[in-house]
Amino acid sequence: MAECKDVRLVDEALWESEEKYRMMFEHAGFRMQLNDPATGEKLAFNRLAYEQLGYTQEEYKKFTVADLTLGKTRKTILDNYNKITKNGPDIYERKVIAKTGDIRDVLISAVPIKIGGRHFIHTISVDITERKRIEEALRKSEERYRTLLEDMPAMNCRFKPDGELTYVDNDYCTYFNKRSAELVGKYFFQLIPEEKRAKVRSYYRSLTKENPVVTYDIKVTAPSGEIRWQQWTNRALFNKQGNLVEYQSMGFDITKNKIAMESLKVREKELKAKTHKLEEVNTALKVLLKRREEEKKEVEDYILLNVKELVETYLEKLKMSGLNKTQNTYMNIIESNIKEIVSPFIRSISSKYLNFTPSEIHIAHLVKQGRREKEVANVLNLSLSTVKFHKRNIRKKLGIF
């Protein structure tokens, strides 16, 4: 009785276990299948196995695994099953044919199992067509990106937040005279002169998701020992969560530009110095020219006033001294010639001096010599009151009150 009871309990547990397996098999979220390794036939499969490929259950049942696998013969399928039976589980990719004729990429996990002394291959298949499409698009995009970088006349590299290089282009390798394999995995900041590392690190630390780009110039010593100038534009790359993933850096050799700029600065400095010197010379020249004009005017005024004072005054007296006709003619010629000589000066002399009468000019000249009024009256044979009258007129004309 006890043995019968134990057998019944074992049967119930087995039935329950098989029922759980069938439930999992049927309702799994991926394609499951039980295959015969000897024939390649499908012995059991769940609903998703045929629905995901667009077949009905009856249609799917008619096909062998080889019938629906692109590029694989029945022999290669059976050889693979035989290998799995001997060596254990395997994961591989296959291309399968849907009812529409579309080719779907699947990832298959195959496990050998033994039931009642018989071998089977249990497979779980996941459709990875979309993933493969994305991977291919990403591969092509990465290929285009690398081609673009390689064709650009610039040094390009990418590195992780800690500075480990993940990509370098040909120009970058050429500059450091190393192969890509020698640089990838090395640290970007170790390639920067030690005295400039802290400054360069500060540029990268300043990058944020809102301000992800920075450009800086740096003076470096090339592996050849030559001093060069480079300009680097750096972009920080962030993921959707806003976390820093990588840096992309692009560098140009700007040594020629720097040399040209330095030469231009020196030239500008020299030009400024020369310009300043010319301005000083021009200022001095203007002062000299102004002084020369003033001296010229003073000379002209002096000549004109002296002619009026020392010549015309006495010519007037001479004309009043009873000249004969011939003498009077000569006198007129002399007077005309003197006026012709001094006529250029008359245009430049101040008008206040031209208003003086000959007597006023003569009196002004004597006063200038320091003569007193009585002395002036005696020299000119004038009364003292007449001298004082002329002096008052001189003051008025000069604006001295």
PDB file of C-alpha atoms in Angstrom, residues 138-238:
ATOM      1  CA  LEU A 138      25.503  52.343 -36.739  1.00  0.00           C
ATOM      2  CA  ARG A 139      28.372  50.564 -38.459  1.00  0.00           C
ATOM      3  CA  LYS A 140      27.840  52.536 -41.659  1.00  0.00           C
ATOM      4  CA  SER A 141      27.497  55.767 -39.704  1.00  0.00           C
ATOM      5  CA  GLU A 142      30.688  54.990 -37.793  1.00  0.00           C
ATOM      6  CA  GLU A 143      32.422  54.149 -41.077  1.00  0.00           C
ATOM      7  CA  ARG A 144      31.321  57.442 -42.641  1.00  0.00           C
ATOM      8  CA  TYR A 145      32.352  59.278 -39.491  1.00  0.00           C
ATOM      9  CA  ARG A 146      35.806  57.698 -39.473  1.00  0.00           C
ATOM     10  CA  THR A 147      36.223  58.333 -43.210  1.00  0.00           C
ATOM     11  CA  LEU A 148      35.310  61.971 -42.676  1.00  0.00           C
ATOM     12  CA  LEU A 149      37.805  62.296 -39.830  1.00  0.00           C
ATOM     13  CA  GLU A 150      40.551  60.539 -41.766  1.00  0.00           C
ATOM     14  CA  ASP A 151      40.031  62.847 -44.776  1.00  0.00           C
ATOM     15  CA  MET A 152      40.109  66.038 -42.725  1.00  0.00           C
ATOM     16  CA  PRO A 153      43.472  67.873 -42.562  1.00  0.00           C
ATOM     17  CA  ALA A 154      43.413  67.761 -38.771  1.00  0.00           C
ATOM     18  CA  MET A 155      44.421  65.621 -35.810  1.00  0.00           C
ATOM     19  CA  ASN A 156      41.383  63.796 -34.395  1.00  0.00           C
ATOM     20  CA  CYS A 157      41.033  61.699 -31.299  1.00  0.00           C
ATOM     21  CA  ARG A 158      38.427  60.510 -28.831  1.00  0.00           C
ATOM     22  CA  PHE A 159      38.987  59.575 -25.217  1.00  0.00           C
ATOM     23  CA  LYS A 160      37.107  58.581 -22.094  1.00  0.00           C
ATOM     24  CA  PRO A 161      36.493  60.953 -19.171  1.00  0.00           C
ATOM     25  CA  ASP A 162      39.610  59.564 -17.457  1.00  0.00           C
ATOM     26  CA  GLY A 163      41.676  60.400 -20.568  1.00  0.00           C
ATOM     27  CA  GLU A 164      42.062  56.904 -22.076  1.00  0.00           C
ATOM     28  CA  LEU A 165      42.254  57.212 -25.869  1.00  0.00           C
ATOM     29  CA  THR A 166      39.650  55.181 -27.778  1.00  0.00           C
ATOM     30  CA  TYR A 167      40.299  56.477 -31.302  1.00  0.00           C
ATOM     31  CA  VAL A 168      43.090  58.314 -33.144  1.00  0.00           C
ATOM     32  CA  ASP A 169      43.267  59.179 -36.846  1.00  0.00           C
ATOM     33  CA  ASN A 170      46.245  59.054 -39.212  1.00  0.00           C
ATOM     34  CA  ASP A 171      47.227  62.695 -38.719  1.00  0.00           C
ATOM     35  CA  TYR A 172      47.279  62.220 -34.958  1.00  0.00           C
ATOM     36  CA  CYS A 173      49.498  59.144 -35.348  1.00  0.00           C
ATOM     37  CA  THR A 174      51.781  60.958 -37.798  1.00  0.00           C
ATOM     38  CA  TYR A 175      52.277  63.879 -35.423  1.00  0.00           C
ATOM     39  CA  PHE A 176      53.337  61.609 -32.539  1.00  0.00           C
ATOM     40  CA  ASN A 177      55.207  59.281 -34.926  1.00  0.00           C
ATOM     41  CA  LYS A 178      53.340  56.256 -33.562  1.00  0.00           C
ATOM     42  CA  ARG A 179      50.915  53.642 -34.824  1.00  0.00           C
ATOM     43  CA  SER A 180      47.258  53.633 -33.801  1.00  0.00           C
ATOM     44  CA  ALA A 181      47.787  50.495 -31.719  1.00  0.00           C
ATOM     45  CA  GLU A 182      50.517  52.295 -29.754  1.00  0.00           C
ATOM     46  CA  LEU A 183      48.238  55.216 -28.891  1.00  0.00           C
ATOM     47  CA  VAL A 184      44.789  53.700 -28.309  1.00  0.00           C
ATOM     48  CA  GLY A 185      44.592  52.746 -24.653  1.00  0.00           C
ATOM     49  CA  LYS A 186      47.162  55.364 -23.687  1.00  0.00           C
ATOM     50  CA  TYR A 187      46.152  58.493 -21.785  1.00  0.00           C
ATOM     51  CA  PHE A 188      45.526  61.719 -23.677  1.00  0.00           C
ATOM     52  CA  PHE A 189      46.859  64.017 -20.963  1.00  0.00           C
ATOM     53  CA  GLN A 190      50.185  62.154 -20.817  1.00  0.00           C
ATOM     54  CA  LEU A 191      50.840  63.335 -24.383  1.00  0.00           C
ATOM     55  CA  ILE A 192      50.547  66.981 -23.295  1.00  0.00           C
ATOM     56  CA  PRO A 193      53.643  68.791 -21.928  1.00  0.00           C
ATOM     57  CA  GLU A 194      53.628  68.393 -18.145  1.00  0.00           C
ATOM     58  CA  GLU A 195      53.748  72.125 -17.450  1.00  0.00           C
ATOM     59  CA  LYS A 196      50.545  72.613 -19.493  1.00  0.00           C
ATOM     60  CA  ARG A 197      48.487  69.633 -18.272  1.00  0.00           C
ATOM     61  CA  ALA A 198      46.741  71.453 -15.426  1.00  0.00           C
ATOM     62  CA  LYS A 199      45.653  74.252 -17.752  1.00  0.00           C
ATOM     63  CA  VAL A 200      44.379  71.829 -20.419  1.00  0.00           C
ATOM     64  CA  ARG A 201      42.519  69.758 -17.808  1.00  0.00           C
ATOM     65  CA  SER A 202      40.752  72.916 -16.648  1.00  0.00           C
ATOM     66  CA  TYR A 203      39.411  73.434 -20.190  1.00  0.00           C
ATOM     67  CA  TYR A 204      37.832  69.975 -20.174  1.00  0.00           C
ATOM     68  CA  ARG A 205      36.472  70.327 -16.642  1.00  0.00           C
ATOM     69  CA  SER A 206      34.658  73.502 -17.740  1.00  0.00           C
ATOM     70  CA  LEU A 207      32.538  71.580 -20.285  1.00  0.00           C
ATOM     71  CA  THR A 208      28.892  70.923 -19.432  1.00  0.00           C
ATOM     72  CA  LYS A 209      25.863  69.619 -21.269  1.00  0.00           C
ATOM     73  CA  GLU A 210      24.752  73.237 -21.774  1.00  0.00           C
ATOM     74  CA  ASN A 211      28.235  74.398 -22.867  1.00  0.00           C
ATOM     75  CA  PRO A 212      29.886  71.303 -24.360  1.00  0.00           C
ATOM     76  CA  VAL A 213      32.512  72.950 -26.612  1.00  0.00           C
ATOM     77  CA  VAL A 214      35.783  74.756 -25.858  1.00  0.00           C
ATOM     78  CA  THR A 215      38.646  75.915 -28.108  1.00  0.00           C
ATOM     79  CA  TYR A 216      42.152  76.764 -26.966  1.00  0.00           C
ATOM     80  CA  ASP A 217      45.639  77.393 -28.414  1.00  0.00           C
ATOM     81  CA  ILE A 218      48.671  75.628 -26.993  1.00  0.00           C
ATOM     82  CA  LYS A 219      52.416  75.874 -27.565  1.00  0.00           C
ATOM     83  CA  VAL A 220      53.994  72.425 -27.785  1.00  0.00           C
ATOM     84  CA  THR A 221      57.288  70.755 -28.517  1.00  0.00           C
ATOM     85  CA  ALA A 222      56.927  68.273 -31.371  1.00  0.00           C
ATOM     86  CA  PRO A 223      58.613  64.845 -31.143  1.00  0.00           C
ATOM     87  CA  SER A 224      61.219  66.277 -33.537  1.00  0.00           C
ATOM     88  CA  GLY A 225      62.069  68.936 -30.916  1.00  0.00           C
ATOM     89  CA  GLU A 226      60.537  71.736 -32.982  1.00  0.00           C
ATOM     90  CA  ILE A 227      58.358  74.321 -31.226  1.00  0.00           C
ATOM     91  CA  ARG A 228      54.853  74.299 -32.733  1.00  0.00           C
ATOM     92  CA  TRP A 229      51.484  75.933 -32.065  1.00  0.00           C
ATOM     93  CA  GLN A 230      48.239  73.954 -32.129  1.00  0.00           C
ATOM     94  CA  GLN A 231      44.583  74.904 -31.849  1.00  0.00           C
ATOM     95  CA  TRP A 232      42.227  72.322 -30.338  1.00  0.00           C
ATOM     96  CA  THR A 233      38.439  72.299 -30.447  1.00  0.00           C
ATOM     97  CA  ASN A 234      36.976  69.891 -27.912  1.00  0.00           C
ATOM     98  CA  ARG A 235      33.447  68.615 -27.453  1.00  0.00           C
ATOM     99  CA  ALA A 236      32.115  66.722 -24.459  1.00  0.00           C
ATOM    100  CA  LEU A 237      29.664  63.921 -25.392  1.00  0.00           C
ATOM    101  CA  PHE A 238      26.824  63.174 -22.972  1.00  0.00           C
TER     102      PHE A 238
END
